[in-house]
PDB file of C-alpha atoms and ligand atoms in Angstrom:
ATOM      1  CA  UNK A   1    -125.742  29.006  67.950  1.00  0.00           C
ATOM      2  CA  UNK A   2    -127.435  26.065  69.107  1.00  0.00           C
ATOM      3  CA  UNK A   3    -128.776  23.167  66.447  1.00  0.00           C
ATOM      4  CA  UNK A   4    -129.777  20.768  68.173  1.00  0.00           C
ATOM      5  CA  UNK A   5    -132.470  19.459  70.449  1.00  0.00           C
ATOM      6  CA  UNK A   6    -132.703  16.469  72.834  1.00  0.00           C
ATOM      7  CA  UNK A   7    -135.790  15.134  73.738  1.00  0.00           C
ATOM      8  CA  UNK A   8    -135.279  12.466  76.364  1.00  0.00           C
ATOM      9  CA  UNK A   9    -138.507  10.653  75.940  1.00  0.00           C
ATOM     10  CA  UNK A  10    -137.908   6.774  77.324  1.00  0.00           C
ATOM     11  CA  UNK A  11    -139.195   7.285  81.007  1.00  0.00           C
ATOM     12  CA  UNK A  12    -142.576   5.032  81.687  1.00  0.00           C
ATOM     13  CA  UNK A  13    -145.266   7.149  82.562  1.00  0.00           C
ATOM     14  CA  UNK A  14    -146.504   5.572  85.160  1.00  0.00           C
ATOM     15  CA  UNK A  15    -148.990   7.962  86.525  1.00  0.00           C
ATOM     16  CA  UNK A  16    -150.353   8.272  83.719  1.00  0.00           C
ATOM     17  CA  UNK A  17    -151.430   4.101  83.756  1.00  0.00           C
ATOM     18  CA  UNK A  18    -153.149   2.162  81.855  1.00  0.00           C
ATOM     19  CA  UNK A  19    -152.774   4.993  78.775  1.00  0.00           C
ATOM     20  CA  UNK A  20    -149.099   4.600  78.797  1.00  0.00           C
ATOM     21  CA  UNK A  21    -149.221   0.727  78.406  1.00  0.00           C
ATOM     22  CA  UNK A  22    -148.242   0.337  75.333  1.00  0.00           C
ATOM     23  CA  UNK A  23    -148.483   4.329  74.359  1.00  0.00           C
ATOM     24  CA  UNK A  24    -145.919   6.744  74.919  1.00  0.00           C
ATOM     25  CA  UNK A  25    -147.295   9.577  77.761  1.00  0.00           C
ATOM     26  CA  UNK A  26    -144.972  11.786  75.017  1.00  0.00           C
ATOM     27  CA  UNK A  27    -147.987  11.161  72.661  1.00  0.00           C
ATOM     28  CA  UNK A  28    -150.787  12.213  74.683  1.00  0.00           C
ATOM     29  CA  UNK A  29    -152.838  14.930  73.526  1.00  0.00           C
ATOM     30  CA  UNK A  30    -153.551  17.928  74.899  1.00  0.00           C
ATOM     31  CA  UNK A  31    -156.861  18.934  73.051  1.00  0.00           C
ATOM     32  CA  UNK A  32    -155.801  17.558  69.345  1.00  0.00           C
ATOM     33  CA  UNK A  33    -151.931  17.655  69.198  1.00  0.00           C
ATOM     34  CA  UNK A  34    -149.705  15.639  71.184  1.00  0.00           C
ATOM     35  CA  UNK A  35    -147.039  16.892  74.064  1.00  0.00           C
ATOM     36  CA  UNK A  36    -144.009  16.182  71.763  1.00  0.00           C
ATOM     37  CA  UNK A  37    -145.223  17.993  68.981  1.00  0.00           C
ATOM     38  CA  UNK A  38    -145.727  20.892  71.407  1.00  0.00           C
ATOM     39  CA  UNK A  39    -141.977  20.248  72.426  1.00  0.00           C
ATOM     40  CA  UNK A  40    -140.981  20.075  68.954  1.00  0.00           C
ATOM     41  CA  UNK A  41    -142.656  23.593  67.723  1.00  0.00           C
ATOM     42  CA  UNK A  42    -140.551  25.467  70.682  1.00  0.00           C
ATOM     43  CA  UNK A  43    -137.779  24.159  69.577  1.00  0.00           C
ATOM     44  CA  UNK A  44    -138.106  24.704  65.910  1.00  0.00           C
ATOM     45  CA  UNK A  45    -139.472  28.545  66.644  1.00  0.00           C
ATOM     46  CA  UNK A  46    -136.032  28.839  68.901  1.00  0.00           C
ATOM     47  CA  UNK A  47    -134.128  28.306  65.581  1.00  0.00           C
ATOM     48  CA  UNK A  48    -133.130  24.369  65.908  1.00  0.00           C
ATOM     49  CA  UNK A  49    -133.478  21.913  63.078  1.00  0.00           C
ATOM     50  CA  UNK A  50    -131.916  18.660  64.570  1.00  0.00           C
ATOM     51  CA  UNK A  51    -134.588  16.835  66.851  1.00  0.00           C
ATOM     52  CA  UNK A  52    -133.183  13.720  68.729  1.00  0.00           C
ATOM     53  CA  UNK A  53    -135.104  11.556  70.693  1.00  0.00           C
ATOM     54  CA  UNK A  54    -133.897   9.154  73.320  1.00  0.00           C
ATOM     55  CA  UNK A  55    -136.718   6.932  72.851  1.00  0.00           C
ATOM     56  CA  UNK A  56    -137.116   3.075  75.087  1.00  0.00           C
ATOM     57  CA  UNK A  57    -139.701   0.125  74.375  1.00  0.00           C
ATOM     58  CA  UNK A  58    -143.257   0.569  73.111  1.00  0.00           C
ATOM     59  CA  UNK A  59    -142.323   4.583  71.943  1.00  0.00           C
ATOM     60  CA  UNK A  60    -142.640   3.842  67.822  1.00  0.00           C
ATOM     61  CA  UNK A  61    -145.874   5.824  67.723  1.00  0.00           C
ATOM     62  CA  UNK A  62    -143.079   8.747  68.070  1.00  0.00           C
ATOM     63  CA  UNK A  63    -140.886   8.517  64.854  1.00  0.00           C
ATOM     64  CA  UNK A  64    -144.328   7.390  63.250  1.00  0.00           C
ATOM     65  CA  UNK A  65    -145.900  10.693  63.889  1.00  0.00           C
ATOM     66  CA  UNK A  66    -142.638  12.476  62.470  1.00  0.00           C
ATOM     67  CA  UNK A  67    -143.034  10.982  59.469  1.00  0.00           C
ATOM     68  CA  UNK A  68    -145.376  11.024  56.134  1.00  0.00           C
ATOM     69  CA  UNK A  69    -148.525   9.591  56.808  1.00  0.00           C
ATOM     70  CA  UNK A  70    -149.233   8.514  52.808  1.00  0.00           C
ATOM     71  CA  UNK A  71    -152.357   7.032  52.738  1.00  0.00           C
ATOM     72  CA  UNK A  72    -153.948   9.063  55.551  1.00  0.00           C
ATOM     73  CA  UNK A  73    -152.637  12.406  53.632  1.00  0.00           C
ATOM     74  CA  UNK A  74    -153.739  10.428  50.300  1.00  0.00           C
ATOM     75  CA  UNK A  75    -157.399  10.194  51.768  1.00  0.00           C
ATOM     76  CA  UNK A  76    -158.117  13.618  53.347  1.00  0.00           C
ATOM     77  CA  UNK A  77    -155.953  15.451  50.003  1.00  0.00           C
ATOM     78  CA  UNK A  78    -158.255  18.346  49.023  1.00  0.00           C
ATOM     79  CA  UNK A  79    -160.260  18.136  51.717  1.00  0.00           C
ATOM     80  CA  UNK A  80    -160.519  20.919  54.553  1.00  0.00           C
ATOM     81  CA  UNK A  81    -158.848  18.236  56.770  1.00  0.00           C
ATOM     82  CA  UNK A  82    -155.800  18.666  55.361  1.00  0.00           C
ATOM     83  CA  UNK A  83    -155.107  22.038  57.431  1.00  0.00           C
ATOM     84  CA  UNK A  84    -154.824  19.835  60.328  1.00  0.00           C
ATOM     85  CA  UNK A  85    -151.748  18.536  59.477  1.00  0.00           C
ATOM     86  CA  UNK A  86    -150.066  21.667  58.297  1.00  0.00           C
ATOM     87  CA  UNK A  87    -148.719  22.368  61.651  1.00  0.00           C
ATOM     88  CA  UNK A  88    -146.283  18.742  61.854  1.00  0.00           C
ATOM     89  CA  UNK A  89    -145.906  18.763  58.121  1.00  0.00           C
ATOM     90  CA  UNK A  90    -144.078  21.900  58.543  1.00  0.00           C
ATOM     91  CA  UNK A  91    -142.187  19.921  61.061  1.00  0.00           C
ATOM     92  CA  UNK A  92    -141.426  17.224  58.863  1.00  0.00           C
ATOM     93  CA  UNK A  93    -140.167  19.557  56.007  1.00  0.00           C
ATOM     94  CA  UNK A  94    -137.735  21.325  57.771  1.00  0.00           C
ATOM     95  CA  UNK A  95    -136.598  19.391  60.696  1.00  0.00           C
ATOM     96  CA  UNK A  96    -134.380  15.810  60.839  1.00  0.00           C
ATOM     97  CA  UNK A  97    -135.029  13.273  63.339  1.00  0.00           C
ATOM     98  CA  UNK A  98    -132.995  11.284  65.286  1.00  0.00           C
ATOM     99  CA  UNK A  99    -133.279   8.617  67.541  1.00  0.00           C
ATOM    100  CA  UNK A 100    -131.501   6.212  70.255  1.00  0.00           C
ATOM    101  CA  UNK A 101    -132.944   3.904  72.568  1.00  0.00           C
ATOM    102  CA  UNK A 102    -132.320   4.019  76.578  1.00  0.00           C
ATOM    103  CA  UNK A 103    -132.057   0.473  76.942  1.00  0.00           C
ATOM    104  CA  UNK A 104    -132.448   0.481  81.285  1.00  0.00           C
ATOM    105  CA  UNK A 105    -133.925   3.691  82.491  1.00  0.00           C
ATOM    106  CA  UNK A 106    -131.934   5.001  84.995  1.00  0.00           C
ATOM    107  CA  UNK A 107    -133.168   7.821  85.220  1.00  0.00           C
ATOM    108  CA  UNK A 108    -133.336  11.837  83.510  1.00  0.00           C
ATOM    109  CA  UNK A 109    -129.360  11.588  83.570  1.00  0.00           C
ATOM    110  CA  UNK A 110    -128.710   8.622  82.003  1.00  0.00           C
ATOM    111  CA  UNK A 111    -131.070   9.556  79.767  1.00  0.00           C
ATOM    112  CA  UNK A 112    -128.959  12.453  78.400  1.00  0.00           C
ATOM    113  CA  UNK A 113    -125.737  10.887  78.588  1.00  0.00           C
ATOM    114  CA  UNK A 114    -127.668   8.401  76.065  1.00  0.00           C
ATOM    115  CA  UNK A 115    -128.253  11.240  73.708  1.00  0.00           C
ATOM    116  CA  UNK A 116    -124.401  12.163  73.976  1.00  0.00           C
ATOM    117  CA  UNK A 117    -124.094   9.951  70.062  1.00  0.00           C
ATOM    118  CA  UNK A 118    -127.197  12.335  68.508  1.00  0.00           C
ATOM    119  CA  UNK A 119    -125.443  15.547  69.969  1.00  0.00           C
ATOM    120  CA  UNK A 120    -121.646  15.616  69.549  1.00  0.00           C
ATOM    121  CA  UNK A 121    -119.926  18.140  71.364  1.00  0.00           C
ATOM    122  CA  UNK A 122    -121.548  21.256  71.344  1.00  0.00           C
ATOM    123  CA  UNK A 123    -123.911  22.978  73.236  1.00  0.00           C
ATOM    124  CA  UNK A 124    -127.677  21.969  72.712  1.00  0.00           C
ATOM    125  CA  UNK A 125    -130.968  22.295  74.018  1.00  0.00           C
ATOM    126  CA  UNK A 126    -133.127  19.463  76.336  1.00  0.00           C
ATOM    127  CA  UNK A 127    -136.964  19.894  76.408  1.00  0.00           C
ATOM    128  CA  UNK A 128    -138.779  17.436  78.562  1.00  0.00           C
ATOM    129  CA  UNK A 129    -141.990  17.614  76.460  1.00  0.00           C
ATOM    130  CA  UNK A 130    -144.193  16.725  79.566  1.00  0.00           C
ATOM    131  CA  UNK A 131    -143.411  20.447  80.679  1.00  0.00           C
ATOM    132  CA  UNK A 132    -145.952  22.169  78.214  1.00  0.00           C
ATOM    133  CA  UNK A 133    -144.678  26.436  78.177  1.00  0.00           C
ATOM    134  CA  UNK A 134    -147.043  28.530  76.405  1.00  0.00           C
ATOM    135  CA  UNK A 135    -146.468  32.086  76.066  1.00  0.00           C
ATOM    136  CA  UNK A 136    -147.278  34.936  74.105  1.00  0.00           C
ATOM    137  CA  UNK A 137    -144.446  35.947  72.449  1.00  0.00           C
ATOM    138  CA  UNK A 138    -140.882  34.379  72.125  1.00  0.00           C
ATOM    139  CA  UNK A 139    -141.206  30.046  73.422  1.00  0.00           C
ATOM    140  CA  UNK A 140    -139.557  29.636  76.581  1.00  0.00           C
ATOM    141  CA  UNK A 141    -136.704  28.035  74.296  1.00  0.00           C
ATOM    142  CA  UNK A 142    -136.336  31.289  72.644  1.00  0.00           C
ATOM    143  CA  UNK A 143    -135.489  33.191  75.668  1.00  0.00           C
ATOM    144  CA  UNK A 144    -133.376  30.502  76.500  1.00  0.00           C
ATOM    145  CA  UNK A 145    -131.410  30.609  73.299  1.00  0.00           C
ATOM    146  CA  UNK A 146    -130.718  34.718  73.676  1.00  0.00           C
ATOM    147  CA  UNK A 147    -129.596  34.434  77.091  1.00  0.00           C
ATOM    148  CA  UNK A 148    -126.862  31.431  76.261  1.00  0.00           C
ATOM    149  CA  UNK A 149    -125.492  34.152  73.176  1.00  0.00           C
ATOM    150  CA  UNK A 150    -124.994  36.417  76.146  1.00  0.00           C
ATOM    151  CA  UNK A 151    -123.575  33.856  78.983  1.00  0.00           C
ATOM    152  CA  UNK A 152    -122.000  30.597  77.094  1.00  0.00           C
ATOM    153  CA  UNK A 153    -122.605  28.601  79.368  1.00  0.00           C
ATOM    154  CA  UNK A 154    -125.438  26.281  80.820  1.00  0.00           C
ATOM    155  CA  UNK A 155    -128.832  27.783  81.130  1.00  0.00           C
ATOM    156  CA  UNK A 156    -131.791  26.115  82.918  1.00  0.00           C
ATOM    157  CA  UNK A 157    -135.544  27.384  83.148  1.00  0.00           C
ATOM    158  CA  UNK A 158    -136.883  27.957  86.532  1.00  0.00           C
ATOM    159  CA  UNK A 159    -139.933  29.365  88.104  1.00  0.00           C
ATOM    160  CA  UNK A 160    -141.724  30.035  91.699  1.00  0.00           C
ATOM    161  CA  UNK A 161    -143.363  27.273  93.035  1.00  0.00           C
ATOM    162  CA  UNK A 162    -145.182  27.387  96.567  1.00  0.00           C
ATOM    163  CA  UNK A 163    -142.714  25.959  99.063  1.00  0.00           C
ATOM    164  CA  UNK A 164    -144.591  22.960 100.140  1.00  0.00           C
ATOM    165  CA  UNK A 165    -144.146  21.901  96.414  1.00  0.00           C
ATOM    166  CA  UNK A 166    -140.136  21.358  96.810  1.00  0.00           C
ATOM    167  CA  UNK A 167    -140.197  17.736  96.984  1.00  0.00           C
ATOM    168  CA  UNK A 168    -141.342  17.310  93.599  1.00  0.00           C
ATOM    169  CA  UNK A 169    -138.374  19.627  92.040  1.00  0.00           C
ATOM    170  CA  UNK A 170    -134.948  20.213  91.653  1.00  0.00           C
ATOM    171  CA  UNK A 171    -134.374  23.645  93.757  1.00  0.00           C
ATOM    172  CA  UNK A 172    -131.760  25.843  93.272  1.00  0.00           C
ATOM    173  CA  UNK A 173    -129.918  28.568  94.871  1.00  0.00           C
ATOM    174  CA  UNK A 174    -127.691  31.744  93.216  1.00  0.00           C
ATOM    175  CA  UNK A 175    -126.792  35.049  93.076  1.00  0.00           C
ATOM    176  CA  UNK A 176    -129.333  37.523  91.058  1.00  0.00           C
ATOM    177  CA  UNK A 177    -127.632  38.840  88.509  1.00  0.00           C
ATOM    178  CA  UNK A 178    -130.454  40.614  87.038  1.00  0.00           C
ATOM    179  CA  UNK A 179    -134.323  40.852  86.739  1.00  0.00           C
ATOM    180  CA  UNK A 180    -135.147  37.108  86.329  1.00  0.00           C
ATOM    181  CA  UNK A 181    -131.062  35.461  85.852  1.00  0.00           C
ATOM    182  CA  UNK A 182    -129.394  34.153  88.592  1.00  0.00           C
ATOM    183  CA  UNK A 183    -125.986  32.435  88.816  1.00  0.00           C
ATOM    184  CA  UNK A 184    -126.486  28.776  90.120  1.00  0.00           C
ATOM    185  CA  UNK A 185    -124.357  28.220  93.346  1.00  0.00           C
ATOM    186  CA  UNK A 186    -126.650  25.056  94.531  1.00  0.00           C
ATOM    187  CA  UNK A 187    -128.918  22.434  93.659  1.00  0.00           C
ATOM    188  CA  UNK A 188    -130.975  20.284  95.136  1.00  0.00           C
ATOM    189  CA  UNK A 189    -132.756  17.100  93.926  1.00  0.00           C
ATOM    190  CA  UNK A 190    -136.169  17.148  95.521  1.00  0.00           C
ATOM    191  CA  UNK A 191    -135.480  18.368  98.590  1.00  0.00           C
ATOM    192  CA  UNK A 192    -138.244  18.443 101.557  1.00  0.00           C
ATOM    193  CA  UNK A 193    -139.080  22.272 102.897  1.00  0.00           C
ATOM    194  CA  UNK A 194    -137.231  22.451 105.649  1.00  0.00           C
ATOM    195  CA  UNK A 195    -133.887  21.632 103.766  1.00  0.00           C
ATOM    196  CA  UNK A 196    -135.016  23.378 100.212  1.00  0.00           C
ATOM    197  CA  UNK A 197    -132.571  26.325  99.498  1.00  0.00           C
ATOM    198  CA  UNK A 198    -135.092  28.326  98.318  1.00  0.00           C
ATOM    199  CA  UNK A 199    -138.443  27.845  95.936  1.00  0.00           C
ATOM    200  CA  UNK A 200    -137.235  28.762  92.690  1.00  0.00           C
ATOM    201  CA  UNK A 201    -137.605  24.933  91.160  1.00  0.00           C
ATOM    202  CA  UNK A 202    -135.857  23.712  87.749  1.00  0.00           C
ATOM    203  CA  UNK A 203    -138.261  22.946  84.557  1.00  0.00           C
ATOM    204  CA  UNK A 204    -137.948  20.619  82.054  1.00  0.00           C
ATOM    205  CA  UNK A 205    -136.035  23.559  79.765  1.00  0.00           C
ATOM    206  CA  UNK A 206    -132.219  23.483  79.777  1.00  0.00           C
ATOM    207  CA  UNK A 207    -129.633  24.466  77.889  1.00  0.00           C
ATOM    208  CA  UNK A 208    -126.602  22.517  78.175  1.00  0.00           C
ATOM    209  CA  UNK A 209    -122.900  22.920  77.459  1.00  0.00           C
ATOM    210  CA  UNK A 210    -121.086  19.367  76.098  1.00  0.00           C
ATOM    211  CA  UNK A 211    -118.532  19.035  78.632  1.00  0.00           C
ATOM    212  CA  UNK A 212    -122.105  17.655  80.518  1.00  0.00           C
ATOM    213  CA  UNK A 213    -121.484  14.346  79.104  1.00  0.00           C
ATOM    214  CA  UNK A 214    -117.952  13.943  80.908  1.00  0.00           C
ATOM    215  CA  UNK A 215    -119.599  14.733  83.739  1.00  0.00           C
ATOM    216  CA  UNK A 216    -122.398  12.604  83.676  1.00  0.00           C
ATOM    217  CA  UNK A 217    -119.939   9.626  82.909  1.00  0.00           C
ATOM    218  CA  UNK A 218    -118.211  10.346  85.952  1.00  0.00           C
ATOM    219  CA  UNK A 219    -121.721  10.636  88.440  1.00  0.00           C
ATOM    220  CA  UNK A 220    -122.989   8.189  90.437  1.00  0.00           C
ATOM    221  CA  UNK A 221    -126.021   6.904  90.522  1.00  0.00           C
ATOM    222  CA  UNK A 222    -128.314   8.152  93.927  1.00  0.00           C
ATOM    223  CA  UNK A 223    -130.329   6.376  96.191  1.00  0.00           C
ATOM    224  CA  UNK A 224    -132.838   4.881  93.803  1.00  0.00           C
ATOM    225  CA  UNK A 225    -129.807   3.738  91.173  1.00  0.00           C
ATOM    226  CA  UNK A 226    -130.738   6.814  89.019  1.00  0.00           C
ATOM    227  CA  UNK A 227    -128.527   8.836  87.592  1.00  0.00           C
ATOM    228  CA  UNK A 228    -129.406  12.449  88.328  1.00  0.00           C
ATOM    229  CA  UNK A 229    -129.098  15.593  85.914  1.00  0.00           C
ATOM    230  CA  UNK A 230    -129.230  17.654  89.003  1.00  0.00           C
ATOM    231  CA  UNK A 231    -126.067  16.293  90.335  1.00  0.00           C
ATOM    232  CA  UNK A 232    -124.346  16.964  86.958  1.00  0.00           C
ATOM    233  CA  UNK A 233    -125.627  20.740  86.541  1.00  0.00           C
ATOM    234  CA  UNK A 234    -124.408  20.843  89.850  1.00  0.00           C
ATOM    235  CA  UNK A 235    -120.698  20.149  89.224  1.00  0.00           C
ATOM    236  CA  UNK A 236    -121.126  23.126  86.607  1.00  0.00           C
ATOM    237  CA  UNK A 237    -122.374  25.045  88.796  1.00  0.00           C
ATOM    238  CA  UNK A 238    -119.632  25.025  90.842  1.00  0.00           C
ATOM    239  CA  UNK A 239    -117.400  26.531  88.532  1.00  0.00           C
ATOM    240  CA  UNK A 240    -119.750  29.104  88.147  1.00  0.00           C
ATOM    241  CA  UNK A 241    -121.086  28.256  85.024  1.00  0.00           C
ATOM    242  CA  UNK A 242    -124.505  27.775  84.666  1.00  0.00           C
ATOM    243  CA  UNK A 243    -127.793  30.404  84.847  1.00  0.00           C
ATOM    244  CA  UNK A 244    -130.751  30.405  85.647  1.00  0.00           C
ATOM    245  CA  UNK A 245    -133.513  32.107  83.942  1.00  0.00           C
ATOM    246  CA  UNK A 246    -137.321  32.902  85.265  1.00  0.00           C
ATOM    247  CA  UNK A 247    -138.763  32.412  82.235  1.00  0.00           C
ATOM    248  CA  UNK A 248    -141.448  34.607  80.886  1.00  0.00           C
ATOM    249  CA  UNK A 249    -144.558  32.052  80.101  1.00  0.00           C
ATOM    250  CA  UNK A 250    -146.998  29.653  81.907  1.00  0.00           C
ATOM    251  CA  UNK A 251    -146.092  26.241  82.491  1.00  0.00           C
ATOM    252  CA  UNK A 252    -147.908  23.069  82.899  1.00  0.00           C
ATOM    253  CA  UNK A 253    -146.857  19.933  84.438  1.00  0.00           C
ATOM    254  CA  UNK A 254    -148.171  17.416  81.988  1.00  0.00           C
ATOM    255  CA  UNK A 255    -146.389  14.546  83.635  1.00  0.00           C
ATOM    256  CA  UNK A 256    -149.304  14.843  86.281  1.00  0.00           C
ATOM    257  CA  UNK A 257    -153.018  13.955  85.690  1.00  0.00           C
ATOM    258  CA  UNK A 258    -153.886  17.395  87.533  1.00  0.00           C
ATOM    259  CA  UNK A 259    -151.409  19.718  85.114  1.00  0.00           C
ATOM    260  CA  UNK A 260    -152.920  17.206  82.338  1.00  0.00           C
ATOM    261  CA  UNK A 261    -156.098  18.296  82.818  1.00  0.00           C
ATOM    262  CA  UNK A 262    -155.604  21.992  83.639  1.00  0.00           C
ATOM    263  CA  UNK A 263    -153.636  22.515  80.394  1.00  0.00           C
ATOM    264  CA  UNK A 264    -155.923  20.439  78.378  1.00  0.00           C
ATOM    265  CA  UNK A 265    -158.548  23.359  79.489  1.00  0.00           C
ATOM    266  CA  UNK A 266    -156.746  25.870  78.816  1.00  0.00           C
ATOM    267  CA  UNK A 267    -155.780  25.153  75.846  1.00  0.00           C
ATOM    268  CA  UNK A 268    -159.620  24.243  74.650  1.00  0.00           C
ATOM    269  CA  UNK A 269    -160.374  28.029  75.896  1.00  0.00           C
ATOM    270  CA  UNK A 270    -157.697  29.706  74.271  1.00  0.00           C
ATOM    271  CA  UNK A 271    -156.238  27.769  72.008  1.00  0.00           C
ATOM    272  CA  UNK A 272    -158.274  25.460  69.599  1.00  0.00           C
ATOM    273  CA  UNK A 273    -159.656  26.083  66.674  1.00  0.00           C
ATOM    274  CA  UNK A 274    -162.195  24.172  64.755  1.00  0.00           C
ATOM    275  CA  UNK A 275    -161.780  23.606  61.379  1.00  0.00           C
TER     276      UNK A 275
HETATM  277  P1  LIG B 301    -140.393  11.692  84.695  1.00  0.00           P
HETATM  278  O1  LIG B 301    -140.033  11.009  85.936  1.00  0.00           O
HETATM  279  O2  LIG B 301    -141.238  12.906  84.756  1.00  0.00           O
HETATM  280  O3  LIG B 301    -141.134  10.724  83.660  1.00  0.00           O
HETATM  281  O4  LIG B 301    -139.059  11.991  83.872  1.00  0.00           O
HETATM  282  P2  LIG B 301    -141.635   9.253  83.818  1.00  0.00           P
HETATM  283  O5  LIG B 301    -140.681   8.436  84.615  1.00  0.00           O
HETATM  284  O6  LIG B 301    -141.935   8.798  82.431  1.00  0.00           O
HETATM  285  O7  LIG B 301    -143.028   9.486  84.561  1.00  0.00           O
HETATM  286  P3  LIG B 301    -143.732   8.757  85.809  1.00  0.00           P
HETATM  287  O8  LIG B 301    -143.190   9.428  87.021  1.00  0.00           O
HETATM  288  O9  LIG B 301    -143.439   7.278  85.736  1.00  0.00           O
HETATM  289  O10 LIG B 301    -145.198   9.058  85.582  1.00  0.00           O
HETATM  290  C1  LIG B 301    -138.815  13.229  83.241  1.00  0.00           C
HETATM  291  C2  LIG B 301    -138.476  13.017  81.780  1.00  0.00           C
HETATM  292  O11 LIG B 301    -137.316  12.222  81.639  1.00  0.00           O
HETATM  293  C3  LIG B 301    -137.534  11.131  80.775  1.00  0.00           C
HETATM  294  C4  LIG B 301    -139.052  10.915  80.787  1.00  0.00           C
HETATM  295  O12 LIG B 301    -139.467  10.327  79.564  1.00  0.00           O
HETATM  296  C5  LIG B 301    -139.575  12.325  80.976  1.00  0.00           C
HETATM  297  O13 LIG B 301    -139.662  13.009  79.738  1.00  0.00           O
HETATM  298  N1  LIG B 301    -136.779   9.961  81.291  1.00  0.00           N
HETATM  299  C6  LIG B 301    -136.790   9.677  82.623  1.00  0.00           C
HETATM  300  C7  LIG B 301    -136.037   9.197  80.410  1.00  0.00           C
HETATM  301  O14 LIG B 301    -136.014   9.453  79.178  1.00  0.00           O
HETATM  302  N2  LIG B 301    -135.331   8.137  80.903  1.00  0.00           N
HETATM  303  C8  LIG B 301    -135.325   7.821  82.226  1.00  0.00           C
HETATM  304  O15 LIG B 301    -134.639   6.835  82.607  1.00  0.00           O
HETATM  305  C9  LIG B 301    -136.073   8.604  83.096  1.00  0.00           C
END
């Protein structure tokens, strides 16, 4: 069973400037709730309690928002404005929140291997809450969650993208097992067309067996003095243990101002409700 979730949550934003000056691009929202609480929800409806955040500088709006608001909620009590925060109160009832700080950002990583104190050793869950999955049934979590009681080991999201897209993903390469699973045999950090093993890029979804931390202690840092996830998954996936799983949902790429917009949309459309 897996408890916990880490939400690595320190990285700058910094296509998403001037917003994320002195505001985390974790709290931007997409029509009237912000990515992280998004995250948050997936992870609670995929059975976790435990959220904890890697958090840097300037990110306190964060464990604000997780948190009772008592003069806000004092102000709007009885009024029909109170259903708008049933959704994070639910949150805040049932969930505990954790938090570290990633003193030097160096990079996705580093970020995890940060998290290592929150998690302990056992398997948990990573959501990179810039990656918005909506679906119609089970969260892309969910899915996850079923296929790691089947597989025990690591388990990261993937889906089609076209193949001049490469360069902005990790890319992998396996053996189908079955409709939609795969077992990892490469991985590939943003690699250009020509060299990218195939199209099938890595989301911000993983599930991730402890023995990760070891391994992350023992990888170097790349080119840009970052120290990759890719190249940790990797060394798992050389022993053959880690899946990959076409999820069944839509995702959008929140980190960009172009997946910002398109899911900010499509969520008005579909989504939103006024009260
Ligand atoms: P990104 O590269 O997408 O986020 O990292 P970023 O660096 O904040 O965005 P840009 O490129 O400057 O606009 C993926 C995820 O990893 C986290 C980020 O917060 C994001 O959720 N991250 C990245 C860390 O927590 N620490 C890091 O050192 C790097």
């Amino acid at each position: 069973m897996i408890k916990k979730c880490l939400f690595p949550v320190a990285g700058y934003g910094t296509r998403f400037l001037p917003a994320t000056k002195s505001m985390p691009k974790e709290m931007l929202p997409i029509v009237d709730k912000p990515l992280i609480q998004y995250g948050v929800e997936e992870a609670y409806a995929a059975g976790m309690k435990d959220m904890a955040f890697v958090t840097g500088r300037g990110k306190r709006a964060i464990p604000d928002h997780f948190d009772v608001s008592y003069e806000l909620e004092t102000e709007i009590s009885g009024s029909k404005k109170e259903q708008r925060l049933l959704g994070i109160r639910k949150l805040i009832e049932n969930c505990t929140f954790n938090y570290t700080r990633q003193i030097m950002m160096k990079g996705l990583g580093h970020a995890i291997l940060t998290g290592e104190s929150l998690i302990g050793d056992q398997a948990f869950a990573v959501i990179l809450a810039d990656d918005l999955c909506l679906t119609e049934g089970q969260g892309v979590l969910h899915q996850m969650v079923k296929l790691y009681d089947e597989f025990k080991c690591s388990i990261v999201a993937i889906e089609e993208v076209p193949m001049e897209r490469t360069s902005s993903y990790g890319i992998i390469s396996g053996k189908s097992i079955r409709d939609n699973i795969y077992r990892v045999e490469s991985m590939v950090e943003k690699p250009e067309p020509a060299e990218a093993p195939s199209n099938l890029a890595v989301i911000g979804r993983y599930i991730l067996t402890a023995d990760i931390f070891d391994i992350l202690r023992n990888t170097q840092p790349g080119a840009n003095g970052e120290i990759q996830l890719t190249d940790a998954i990797l060394a798992q996936a050389k022993k053959g243990s880690v899946i990959a799983y076409q999820f069944k949902g839509r995702r959008f790429d929140c980190g960009s101002v172009d997946g910002f917009v398109e899911a900010t949309n499509y969520c008005y459309k579909n989504l939103y409700k006024e009260i």
